[in-house]
mmCIF file of C-alpha atoms in Angstrom:
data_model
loop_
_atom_site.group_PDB
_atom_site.id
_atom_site.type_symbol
_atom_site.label_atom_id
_atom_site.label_comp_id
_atom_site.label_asym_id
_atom_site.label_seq_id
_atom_site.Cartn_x
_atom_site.Cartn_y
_atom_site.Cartn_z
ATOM 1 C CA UNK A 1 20.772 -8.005 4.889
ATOM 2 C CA UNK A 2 17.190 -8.435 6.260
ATOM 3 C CA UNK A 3 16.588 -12.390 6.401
ATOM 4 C CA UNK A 4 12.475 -11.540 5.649
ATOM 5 C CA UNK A 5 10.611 -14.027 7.803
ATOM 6 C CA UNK A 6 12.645 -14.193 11.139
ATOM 7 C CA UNK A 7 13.276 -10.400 11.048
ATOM 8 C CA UNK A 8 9.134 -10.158 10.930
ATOM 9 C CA UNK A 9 8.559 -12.537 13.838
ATOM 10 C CA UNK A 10 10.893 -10.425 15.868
ATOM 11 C CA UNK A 11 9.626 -7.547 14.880
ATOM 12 C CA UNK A 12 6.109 -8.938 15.841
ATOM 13 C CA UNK A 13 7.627 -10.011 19.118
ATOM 14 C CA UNK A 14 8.804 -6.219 19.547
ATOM 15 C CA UNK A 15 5.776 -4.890 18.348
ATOM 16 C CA UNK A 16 3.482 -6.745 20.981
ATOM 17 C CA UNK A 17 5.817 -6.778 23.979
ATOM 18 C CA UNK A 18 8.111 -3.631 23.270
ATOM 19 C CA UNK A 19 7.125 0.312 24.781
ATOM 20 C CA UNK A 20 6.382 2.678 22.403
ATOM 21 C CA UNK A 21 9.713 4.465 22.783
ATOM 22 C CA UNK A 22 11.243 1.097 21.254
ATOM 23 C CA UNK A 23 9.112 0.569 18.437
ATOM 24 C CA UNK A 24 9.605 4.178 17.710
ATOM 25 C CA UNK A 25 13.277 3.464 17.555
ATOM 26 C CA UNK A 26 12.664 -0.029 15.279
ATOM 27 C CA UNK A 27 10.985 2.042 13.214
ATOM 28 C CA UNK A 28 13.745 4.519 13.188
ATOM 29 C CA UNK A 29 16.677 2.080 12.606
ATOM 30 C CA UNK A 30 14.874 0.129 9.936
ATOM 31 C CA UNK A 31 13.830 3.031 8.092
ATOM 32 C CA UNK A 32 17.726 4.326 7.928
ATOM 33 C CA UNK A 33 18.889 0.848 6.847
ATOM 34 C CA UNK A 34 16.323 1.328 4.005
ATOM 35 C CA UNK A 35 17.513 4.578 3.068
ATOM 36 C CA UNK A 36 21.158 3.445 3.081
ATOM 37 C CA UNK A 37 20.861 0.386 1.175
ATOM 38 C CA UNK A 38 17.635 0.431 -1.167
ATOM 39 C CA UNK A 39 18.879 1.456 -4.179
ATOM 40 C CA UNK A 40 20.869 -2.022 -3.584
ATOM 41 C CA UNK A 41 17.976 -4.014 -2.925
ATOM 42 C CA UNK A 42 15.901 -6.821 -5.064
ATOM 43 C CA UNK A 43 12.026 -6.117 -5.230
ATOM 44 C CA UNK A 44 12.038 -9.192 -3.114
ATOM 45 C CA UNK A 45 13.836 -7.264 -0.452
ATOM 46 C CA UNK A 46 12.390 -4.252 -0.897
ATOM 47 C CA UNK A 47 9.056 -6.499 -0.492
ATOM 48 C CA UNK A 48 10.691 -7.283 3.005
ATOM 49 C CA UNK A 49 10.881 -3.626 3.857
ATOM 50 C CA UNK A 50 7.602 -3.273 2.951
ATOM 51 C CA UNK A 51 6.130 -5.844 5.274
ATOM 52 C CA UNK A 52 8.836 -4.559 8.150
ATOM 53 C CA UNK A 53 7.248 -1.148 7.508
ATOM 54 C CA UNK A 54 3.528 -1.997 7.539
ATOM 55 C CA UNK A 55 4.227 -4.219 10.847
ATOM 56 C CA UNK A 56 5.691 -1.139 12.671
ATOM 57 C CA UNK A 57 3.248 2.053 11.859
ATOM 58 C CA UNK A 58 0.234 0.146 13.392
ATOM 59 C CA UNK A 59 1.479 0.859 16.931
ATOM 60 C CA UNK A 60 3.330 4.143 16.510
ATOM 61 C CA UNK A 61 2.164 7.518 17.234
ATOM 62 C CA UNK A 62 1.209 10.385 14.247
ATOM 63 C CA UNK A 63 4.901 12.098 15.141
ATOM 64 C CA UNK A 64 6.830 9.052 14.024
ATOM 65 C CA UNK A 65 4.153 7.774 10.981
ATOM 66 C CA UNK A 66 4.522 11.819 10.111
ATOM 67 C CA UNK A 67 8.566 11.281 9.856
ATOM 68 C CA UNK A 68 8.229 8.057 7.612
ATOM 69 C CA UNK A 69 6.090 10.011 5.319
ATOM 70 C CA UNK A 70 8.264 12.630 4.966
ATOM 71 C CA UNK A 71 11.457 10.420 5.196
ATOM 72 C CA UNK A 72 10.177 7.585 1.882
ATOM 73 C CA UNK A 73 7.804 10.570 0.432
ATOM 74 C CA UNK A 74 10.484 11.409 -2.534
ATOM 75 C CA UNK A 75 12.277 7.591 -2.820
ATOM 76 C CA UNK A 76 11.197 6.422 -6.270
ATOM 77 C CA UNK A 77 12.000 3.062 -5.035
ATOM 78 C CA UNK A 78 9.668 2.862 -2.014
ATOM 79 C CA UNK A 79 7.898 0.079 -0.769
ATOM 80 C CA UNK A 80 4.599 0.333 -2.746
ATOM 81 C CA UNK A 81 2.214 -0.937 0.618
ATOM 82 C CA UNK A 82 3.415 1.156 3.005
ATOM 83 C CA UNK A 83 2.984 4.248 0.819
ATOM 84 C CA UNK A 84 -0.443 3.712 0.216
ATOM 85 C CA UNK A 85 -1.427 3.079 4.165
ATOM 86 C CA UNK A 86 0.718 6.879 4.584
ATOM 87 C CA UNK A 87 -1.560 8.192 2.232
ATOM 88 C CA UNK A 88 -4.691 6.739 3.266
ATOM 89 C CA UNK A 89 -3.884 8.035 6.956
ATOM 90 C CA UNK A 90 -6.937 9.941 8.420
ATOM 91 C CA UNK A 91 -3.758 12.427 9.827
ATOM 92 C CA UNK A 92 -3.318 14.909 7.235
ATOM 93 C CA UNK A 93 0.333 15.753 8.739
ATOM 94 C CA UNK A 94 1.291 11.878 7.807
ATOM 95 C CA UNK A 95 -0.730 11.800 4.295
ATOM 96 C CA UNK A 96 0.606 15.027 2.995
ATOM 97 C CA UNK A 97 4.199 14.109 2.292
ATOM 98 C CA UNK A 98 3.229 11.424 0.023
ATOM 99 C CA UNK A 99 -0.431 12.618 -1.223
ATOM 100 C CA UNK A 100 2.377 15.448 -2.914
ATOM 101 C CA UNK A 101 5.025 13.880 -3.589
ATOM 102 C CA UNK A 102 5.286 10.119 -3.897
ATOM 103 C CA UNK A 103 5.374 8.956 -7.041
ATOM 104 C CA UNK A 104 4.673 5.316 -5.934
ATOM 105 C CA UNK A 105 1.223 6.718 -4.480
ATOM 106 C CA UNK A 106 -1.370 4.596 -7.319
ATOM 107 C CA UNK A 107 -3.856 6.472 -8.654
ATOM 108 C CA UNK A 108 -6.818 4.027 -7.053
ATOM 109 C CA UNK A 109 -5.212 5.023 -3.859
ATOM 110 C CA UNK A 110 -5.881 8.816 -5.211
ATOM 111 C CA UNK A 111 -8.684 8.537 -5.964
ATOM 112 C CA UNK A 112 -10.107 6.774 -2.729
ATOM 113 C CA UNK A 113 -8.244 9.677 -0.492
ATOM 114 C CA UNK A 114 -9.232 11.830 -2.567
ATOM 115 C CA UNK A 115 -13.285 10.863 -2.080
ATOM 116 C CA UNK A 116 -13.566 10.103 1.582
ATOM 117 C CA UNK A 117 -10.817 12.303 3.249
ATOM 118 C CA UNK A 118 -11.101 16.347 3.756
ATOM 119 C CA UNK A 119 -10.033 19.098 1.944
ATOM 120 C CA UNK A 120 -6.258 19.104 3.295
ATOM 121 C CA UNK A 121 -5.941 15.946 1.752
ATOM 122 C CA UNK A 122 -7.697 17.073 -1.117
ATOM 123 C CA UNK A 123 -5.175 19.867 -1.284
ATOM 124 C CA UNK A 124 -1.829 17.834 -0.659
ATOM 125 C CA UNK A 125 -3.178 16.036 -3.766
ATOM 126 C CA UNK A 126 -3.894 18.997 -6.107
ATOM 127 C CA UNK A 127 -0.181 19.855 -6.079
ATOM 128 C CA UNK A 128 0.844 16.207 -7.285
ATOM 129 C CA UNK A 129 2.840 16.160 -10.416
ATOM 130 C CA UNK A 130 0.897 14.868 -13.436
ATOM 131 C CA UNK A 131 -2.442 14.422 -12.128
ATOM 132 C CA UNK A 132 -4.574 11.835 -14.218
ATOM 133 C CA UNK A 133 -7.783 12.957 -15.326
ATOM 134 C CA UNK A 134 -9.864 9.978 -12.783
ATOM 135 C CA UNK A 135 -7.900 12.291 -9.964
ATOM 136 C CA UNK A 136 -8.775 15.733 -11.023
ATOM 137 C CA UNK A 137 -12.489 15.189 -11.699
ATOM 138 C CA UNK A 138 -13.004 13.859 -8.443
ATOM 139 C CA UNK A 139 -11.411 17.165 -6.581
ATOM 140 C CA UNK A 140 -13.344 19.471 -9.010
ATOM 141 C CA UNK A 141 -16.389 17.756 -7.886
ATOM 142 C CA UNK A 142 -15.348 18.159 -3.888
ATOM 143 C CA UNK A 143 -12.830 20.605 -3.616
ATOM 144 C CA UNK A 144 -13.321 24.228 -1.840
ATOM 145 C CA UNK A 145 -12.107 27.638 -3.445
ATOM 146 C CA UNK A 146 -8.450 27.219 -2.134
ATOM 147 C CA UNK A 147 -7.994 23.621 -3.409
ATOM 148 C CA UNK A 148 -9.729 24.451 -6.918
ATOM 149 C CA UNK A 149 -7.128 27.752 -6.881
ATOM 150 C CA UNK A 150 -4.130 25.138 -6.030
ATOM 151 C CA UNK A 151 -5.528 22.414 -9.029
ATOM 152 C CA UNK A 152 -6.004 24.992 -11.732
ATOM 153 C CA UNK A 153 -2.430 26.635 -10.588
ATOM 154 C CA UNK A 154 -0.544 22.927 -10.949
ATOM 155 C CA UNK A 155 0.146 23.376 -14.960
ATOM 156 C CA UNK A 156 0.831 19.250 -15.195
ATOM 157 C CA UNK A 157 -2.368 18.122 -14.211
ATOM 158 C CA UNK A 158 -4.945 16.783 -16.515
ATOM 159 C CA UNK A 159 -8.408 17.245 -17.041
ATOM 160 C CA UNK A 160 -11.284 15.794 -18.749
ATOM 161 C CA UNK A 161 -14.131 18.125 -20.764
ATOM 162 C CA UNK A 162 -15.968 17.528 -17.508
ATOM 163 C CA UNK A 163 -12.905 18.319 -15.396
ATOM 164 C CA UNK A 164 -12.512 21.489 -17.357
ATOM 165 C CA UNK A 165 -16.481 22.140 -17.282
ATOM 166 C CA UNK A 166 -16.517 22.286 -13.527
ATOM 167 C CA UNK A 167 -13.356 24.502 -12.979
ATOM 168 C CA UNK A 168 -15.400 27.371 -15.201
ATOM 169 C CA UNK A 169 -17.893 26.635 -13.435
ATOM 170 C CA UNK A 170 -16.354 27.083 -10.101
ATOM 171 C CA UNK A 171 -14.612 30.175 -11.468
ATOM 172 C CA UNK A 172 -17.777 31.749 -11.513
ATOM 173 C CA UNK A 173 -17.155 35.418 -9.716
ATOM 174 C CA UNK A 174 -13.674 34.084 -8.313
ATOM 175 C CA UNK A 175 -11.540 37.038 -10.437
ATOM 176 C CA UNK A 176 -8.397 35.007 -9.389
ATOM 177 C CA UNK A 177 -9.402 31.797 -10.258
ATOM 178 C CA UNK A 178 -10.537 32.797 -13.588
ATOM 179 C CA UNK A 179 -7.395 34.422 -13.898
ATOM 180 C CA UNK A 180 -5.172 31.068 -12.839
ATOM 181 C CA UNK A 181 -7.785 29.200 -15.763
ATOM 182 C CA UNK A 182 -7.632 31.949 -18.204
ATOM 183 C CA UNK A 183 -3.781 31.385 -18.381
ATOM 184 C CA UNK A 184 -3.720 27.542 -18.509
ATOM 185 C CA UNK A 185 -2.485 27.202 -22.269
ATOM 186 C CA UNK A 186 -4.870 22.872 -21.947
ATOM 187 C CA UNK A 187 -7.796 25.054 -21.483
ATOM 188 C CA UNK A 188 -9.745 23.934 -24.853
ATOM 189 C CA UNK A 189 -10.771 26.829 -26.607
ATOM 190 C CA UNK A 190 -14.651 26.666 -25.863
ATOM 191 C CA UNK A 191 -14.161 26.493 -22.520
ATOM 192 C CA UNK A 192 -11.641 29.789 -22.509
ATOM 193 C CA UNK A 193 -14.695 31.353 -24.693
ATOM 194 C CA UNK A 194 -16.850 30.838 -21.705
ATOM 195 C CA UNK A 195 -14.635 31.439 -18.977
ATOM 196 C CA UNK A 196 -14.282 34.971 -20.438
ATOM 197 C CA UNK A 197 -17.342 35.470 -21.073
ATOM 198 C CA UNK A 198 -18.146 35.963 -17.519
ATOM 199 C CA UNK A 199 -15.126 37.633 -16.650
ATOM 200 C CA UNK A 200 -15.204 41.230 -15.227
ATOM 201 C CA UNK A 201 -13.552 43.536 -17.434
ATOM 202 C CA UNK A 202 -10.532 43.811 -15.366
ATOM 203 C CA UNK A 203 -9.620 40.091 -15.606
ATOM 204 C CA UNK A 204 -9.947 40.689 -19.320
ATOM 205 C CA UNK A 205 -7.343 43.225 -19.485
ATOM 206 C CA UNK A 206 -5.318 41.305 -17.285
ATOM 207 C CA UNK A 207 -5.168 38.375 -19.156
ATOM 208 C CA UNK A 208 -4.616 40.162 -22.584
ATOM 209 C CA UNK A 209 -1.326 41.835 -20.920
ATOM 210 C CA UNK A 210 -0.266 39.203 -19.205
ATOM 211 C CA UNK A 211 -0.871 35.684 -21.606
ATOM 212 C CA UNK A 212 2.058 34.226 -22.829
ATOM 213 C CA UNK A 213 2.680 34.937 -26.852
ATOM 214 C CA UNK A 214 1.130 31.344 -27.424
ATOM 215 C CA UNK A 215 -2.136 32.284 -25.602
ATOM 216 C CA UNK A 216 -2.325 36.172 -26.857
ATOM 217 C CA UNK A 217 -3.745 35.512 -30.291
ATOM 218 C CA UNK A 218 -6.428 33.114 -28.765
ATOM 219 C CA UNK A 219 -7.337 35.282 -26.134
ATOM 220 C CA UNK A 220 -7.941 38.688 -28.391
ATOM 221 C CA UNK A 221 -10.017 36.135 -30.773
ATOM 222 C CA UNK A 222 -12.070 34.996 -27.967
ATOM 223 C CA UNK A 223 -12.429 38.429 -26.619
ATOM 224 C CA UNK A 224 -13.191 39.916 -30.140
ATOM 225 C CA UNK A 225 -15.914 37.136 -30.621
ATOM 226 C CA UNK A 226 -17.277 38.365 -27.494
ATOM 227 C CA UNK A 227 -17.184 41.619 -28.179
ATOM 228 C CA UNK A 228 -18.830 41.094 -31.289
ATOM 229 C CA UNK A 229 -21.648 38.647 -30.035
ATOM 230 C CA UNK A 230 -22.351 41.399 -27.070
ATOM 231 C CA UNK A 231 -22.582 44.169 -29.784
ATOM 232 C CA UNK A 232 -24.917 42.337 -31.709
ATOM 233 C CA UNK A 233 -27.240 39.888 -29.702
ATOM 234 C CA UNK A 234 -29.109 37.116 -30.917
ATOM 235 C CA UNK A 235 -32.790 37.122 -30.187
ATOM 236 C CA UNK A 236 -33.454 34.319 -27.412
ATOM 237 C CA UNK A 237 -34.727 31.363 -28.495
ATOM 238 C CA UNK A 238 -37.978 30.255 -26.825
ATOM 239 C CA UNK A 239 -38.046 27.479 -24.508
ATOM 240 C CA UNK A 240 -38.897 23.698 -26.105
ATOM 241 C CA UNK A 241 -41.990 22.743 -24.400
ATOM 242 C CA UNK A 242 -41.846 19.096 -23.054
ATOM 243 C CA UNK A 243 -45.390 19.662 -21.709
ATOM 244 C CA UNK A 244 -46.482 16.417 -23.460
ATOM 245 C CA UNK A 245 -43.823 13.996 -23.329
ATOM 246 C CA UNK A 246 -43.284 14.746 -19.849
ATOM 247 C CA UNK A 247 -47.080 13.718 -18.889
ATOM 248 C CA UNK A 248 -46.739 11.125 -21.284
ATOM 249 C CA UNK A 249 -43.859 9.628 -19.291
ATOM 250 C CA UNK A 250 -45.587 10.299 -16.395
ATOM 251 C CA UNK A 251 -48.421 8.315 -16.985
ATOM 252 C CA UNK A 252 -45.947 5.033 -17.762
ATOM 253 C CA UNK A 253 -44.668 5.767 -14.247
ATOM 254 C CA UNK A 254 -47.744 5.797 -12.337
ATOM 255 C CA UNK A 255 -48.905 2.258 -14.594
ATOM 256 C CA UNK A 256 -45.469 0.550 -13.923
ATOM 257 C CA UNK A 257 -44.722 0.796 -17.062
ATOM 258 C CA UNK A 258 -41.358 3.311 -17.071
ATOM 259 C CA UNK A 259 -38.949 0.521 -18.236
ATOM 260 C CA UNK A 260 -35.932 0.157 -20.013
ATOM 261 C CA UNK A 261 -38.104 -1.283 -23.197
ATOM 262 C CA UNK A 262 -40.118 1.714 -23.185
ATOM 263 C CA UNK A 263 -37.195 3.559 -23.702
ATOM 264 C CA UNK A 264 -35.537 1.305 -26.080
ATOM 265 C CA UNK A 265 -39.264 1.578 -28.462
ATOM 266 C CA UNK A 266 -38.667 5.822 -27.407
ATOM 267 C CA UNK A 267 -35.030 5.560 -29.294
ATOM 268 C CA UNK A 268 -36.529 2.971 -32.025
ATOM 269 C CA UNK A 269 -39.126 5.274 -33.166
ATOM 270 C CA UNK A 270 -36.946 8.812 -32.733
ATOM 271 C CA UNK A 271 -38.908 10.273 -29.592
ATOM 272 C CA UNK A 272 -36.234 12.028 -27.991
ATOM 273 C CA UNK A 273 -38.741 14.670 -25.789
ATOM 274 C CA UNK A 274 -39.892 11.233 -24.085
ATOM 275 C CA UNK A 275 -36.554 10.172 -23.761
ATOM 276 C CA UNK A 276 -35.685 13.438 -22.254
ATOM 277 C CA UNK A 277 -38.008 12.754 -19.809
ATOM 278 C CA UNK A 278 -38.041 9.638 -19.008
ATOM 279 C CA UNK A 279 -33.707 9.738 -18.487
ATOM 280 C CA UNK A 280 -34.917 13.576 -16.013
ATOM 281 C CA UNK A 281 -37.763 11.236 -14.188
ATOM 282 C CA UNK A 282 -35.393 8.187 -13.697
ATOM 283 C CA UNK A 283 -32.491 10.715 -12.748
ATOM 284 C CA UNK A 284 -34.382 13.300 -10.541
ATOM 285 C CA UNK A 285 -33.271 16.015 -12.724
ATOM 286 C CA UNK A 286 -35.569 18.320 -15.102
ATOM 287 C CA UNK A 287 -36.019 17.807 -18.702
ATOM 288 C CA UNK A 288 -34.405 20.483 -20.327
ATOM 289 C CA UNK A 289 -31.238 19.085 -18.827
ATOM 290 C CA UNK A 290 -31.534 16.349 -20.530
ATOM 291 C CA UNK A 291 -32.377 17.441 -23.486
ATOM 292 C CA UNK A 292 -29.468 19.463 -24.550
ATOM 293 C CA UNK A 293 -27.180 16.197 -23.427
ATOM 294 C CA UNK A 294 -28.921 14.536 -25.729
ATOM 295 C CA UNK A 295 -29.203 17.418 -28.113
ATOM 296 C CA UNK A 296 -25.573 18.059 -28.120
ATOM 297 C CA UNK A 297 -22.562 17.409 -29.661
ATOM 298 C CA UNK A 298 -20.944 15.375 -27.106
ATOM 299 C CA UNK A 299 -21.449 11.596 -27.507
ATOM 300 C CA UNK A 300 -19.503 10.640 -24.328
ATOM 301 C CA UNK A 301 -22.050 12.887 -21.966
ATOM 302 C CA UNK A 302 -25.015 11.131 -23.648
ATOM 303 C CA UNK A 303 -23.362 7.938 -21.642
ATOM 304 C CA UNK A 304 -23.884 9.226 -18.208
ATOM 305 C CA UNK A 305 -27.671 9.329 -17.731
ATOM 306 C CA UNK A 306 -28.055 6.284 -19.831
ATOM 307 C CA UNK A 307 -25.536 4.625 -17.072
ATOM 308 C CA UNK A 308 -27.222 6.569 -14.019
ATOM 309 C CA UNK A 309 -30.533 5.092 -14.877
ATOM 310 C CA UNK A 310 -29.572 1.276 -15.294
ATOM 311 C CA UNK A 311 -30.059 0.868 -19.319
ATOM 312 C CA UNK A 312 -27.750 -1.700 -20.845
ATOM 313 C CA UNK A 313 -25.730 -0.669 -23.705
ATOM 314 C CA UNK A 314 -27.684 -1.887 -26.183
ATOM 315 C CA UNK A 315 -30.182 0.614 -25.234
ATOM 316 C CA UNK A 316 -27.652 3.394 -24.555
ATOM 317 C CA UNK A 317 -26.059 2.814 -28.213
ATOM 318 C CA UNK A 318 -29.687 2.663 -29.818
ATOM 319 C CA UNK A 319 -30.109 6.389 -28.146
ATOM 320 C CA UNK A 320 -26.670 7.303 -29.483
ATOM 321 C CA UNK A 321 -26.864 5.986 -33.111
ATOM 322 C CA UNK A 322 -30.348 7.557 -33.787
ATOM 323 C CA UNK A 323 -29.967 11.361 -32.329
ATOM 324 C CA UNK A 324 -31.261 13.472 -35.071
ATOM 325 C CA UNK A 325 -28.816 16.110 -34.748
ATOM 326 C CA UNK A 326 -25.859 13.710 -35.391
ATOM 327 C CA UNK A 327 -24.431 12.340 -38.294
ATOM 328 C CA UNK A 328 -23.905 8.466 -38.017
ATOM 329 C CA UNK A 329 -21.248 7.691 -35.468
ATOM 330 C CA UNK A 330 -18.771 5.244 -37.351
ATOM 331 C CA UNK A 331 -17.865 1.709 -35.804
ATOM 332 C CA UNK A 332 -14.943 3.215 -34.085
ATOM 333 C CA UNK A 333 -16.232 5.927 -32.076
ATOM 334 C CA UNK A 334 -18.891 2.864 -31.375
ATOM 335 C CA UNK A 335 -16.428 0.943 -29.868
ATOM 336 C CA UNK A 336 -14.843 3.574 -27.930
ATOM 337 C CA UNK A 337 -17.939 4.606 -26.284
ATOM 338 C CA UNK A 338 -19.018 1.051 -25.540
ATOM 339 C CA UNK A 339 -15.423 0.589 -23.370
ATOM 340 C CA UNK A 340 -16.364 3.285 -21.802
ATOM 341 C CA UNK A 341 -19.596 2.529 -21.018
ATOM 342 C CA UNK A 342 -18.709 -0.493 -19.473
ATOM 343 C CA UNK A 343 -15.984 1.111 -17.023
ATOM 344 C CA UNK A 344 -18.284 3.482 -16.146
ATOM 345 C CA UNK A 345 -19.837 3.049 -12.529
ATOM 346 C CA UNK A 346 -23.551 3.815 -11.838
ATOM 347 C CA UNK A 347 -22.420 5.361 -8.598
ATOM 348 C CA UNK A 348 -19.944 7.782 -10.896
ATOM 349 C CA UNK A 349 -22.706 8.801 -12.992
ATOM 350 C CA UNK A 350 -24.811 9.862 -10.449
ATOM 351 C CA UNK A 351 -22.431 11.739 -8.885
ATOM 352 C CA UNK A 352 -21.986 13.390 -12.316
ATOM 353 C CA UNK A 353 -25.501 14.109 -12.711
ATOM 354 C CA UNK A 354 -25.661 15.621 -9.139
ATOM 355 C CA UNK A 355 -22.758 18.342 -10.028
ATOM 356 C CA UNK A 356 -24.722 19.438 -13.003
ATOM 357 C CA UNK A 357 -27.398 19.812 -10.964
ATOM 358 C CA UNK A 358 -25.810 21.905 -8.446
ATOM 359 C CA UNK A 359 -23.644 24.008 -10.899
ATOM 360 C CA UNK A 360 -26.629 23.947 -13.781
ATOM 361 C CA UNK A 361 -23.338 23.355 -16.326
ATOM 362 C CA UNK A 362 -23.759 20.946 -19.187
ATOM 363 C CA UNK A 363 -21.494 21.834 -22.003
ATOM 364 C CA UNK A 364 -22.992 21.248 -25.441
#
């Protein structure tokens, strides 16, 4: 057995004095001892490995860092440390093994690689078994066609409203994505309404003949309610003018005045079109856009924009409580939304706010 300390300082020894050919080799022998006798080992040992492990791949070349990946990518008793340095390695060939199939990669360490690496990591990720929801709305926000196609295809991962919000929206006049989505049996039944919506009228057909029995009823319901809606049209509403709160917001601006307590006495005295603006004007996004979050049925979107622009929860929960299309949220749901408030980053909000932007998608 590995006695931890001396075996590091020799290792250290090896690393700094040794050629590459014989660290290659250390690497090589320690990572077969590992394999032969971990199921045997303590976590103290295994915390030995781990160390060993993390010594070694700082002076070996992609080849032999590619070879541990692939050799510790599908041992559920891994060393946790080294696992995350394979898949935070810039070298997609290393990462992949365990972006896919580690289970010992954390889901901090997903969600890192999965928003500064590139889309090959991004792809050896969308094929990970049970994919949390903080994992899959970062690679809807970043991914390209082929990664989306991979995520929507792997039937355990998860996804938020907002995850699901963005795949529709990235299915756009992808026939084959809308397709993969159409079939998912998680897709929530207002999103599968307008996912086939836009759907050519081939896609339709192929989805009624090809849904499992489970989906088929759903499908021919949302397809009938389209049918019906496209037969009979409702006359367009006409757009809510925010002409005046919008100048009115404008003016606090240019006085200094656009604060956090203006907004508070906005919420206080139920002036949501100047709320509306002031959250578009603090956000850089239009009006309108905010308006229907704040308009909508959704308390948990209402959050975001309150949370991109800087207001403290007491504000955000004044905004929430007093929407006039809502009946009274009760002390629960209160609750709820004020966790998540706090775990909510500034940083993640804006990003949210900049994907509706760019895919002008804001489920009510």
């Amino acid at each position: 057995m590995l006695a931890g300390p001396s075996v590091i300082l020799e290792l250290e020894e090896a690393v700094r004095a040794g050629s590459p050919a014989k660290r290659i080799e250390a690497l090589r022998q320690v990572t077969s001892l590992f394999l032969n006798d971990g199921v045997r080992l303590s976590d103290e040992q295994i915390a030995v490995f781990d160390d060993v492990f993390c010594l070694l791949v700082l002076n070996v070349e992609i080849r032999a860092r590619a070879q541990l990946s692939r050799r510790l990518a599908r041992v559920d008793h891994a060393p946790t440390e080294i696992i995350q340095r394979l898949a935070r390695d810039e070298e997609i060939s290393v990462a992949a093994h365990v972006l896919t199939h580690s289970r010992q990669v954390a889901t901090g360490t997903l969600v890192d690689v999965a928003t500064t690496q590139g889309q090959d990591h991004l792809y050896a990720i969308a094929g990970r078994i049970n994919l949390p929801e903080a994992v899959t709305d970062v690679i809807v926000n970043r991914g390209e066609p082929r990664v989306i196609r991979s995520l929507a295809s792997n039937a355990t991962a998860r996804f938020s409203e907002l995850g699901f919000a963005g795949m529709v929206a990235h299915a756009g006049a992808d026939d084959d994505l809308t397709e993969i989505l159409g079939l998912r049996p998680d897709l929530p039944f207002q999103f599968r309404q307008d996912l086939l919506r836009r759907a050519t009228e081939a896609v339709r057909e192929r989805l009624s003949e090809n849904a499992p029995a489970e989906l088929k009823d759903e499908i021919g319901r949302v397809l009938a309610s389209i049918t019906g809606s496209a037969a009979l049209p409702a006359p367009p509403k006409p757009p809510q003018d925010f002409t005046r709160a919008e100048a009115s917001v404008k003016r606090l601006k240019s006085s200094g005045e656009l604060s956090e307590p203006a907004i508070l006495t906005f919420a206080e005295t139920n002036r949501f079109d100047e709320i509306a603006a002031a959250l578009a004007v603090m956000n850089e996004v239009p009006t309108p856009m905010m308006a229907k979050v704040l308009a909508g049925t959704r308390h948990d979107l209402v959050l975001i924009p309150c949370k991109a622009a800087g207001l403290s929860w007491a504000t955000a929960e004044t905004i929430l409580s007093r929407r006039p299309t809502m009946q009274a949220l009760n002390p629960k749901i209160l609750m709820a939304a004020a966790q998540d408030y706090r775990r909510l980053s500034v940083e993640t909000s804006q990003r949210t706010l900049r994907f509706w932007l760019l895919h002008d998608k804001v489920e009510k």
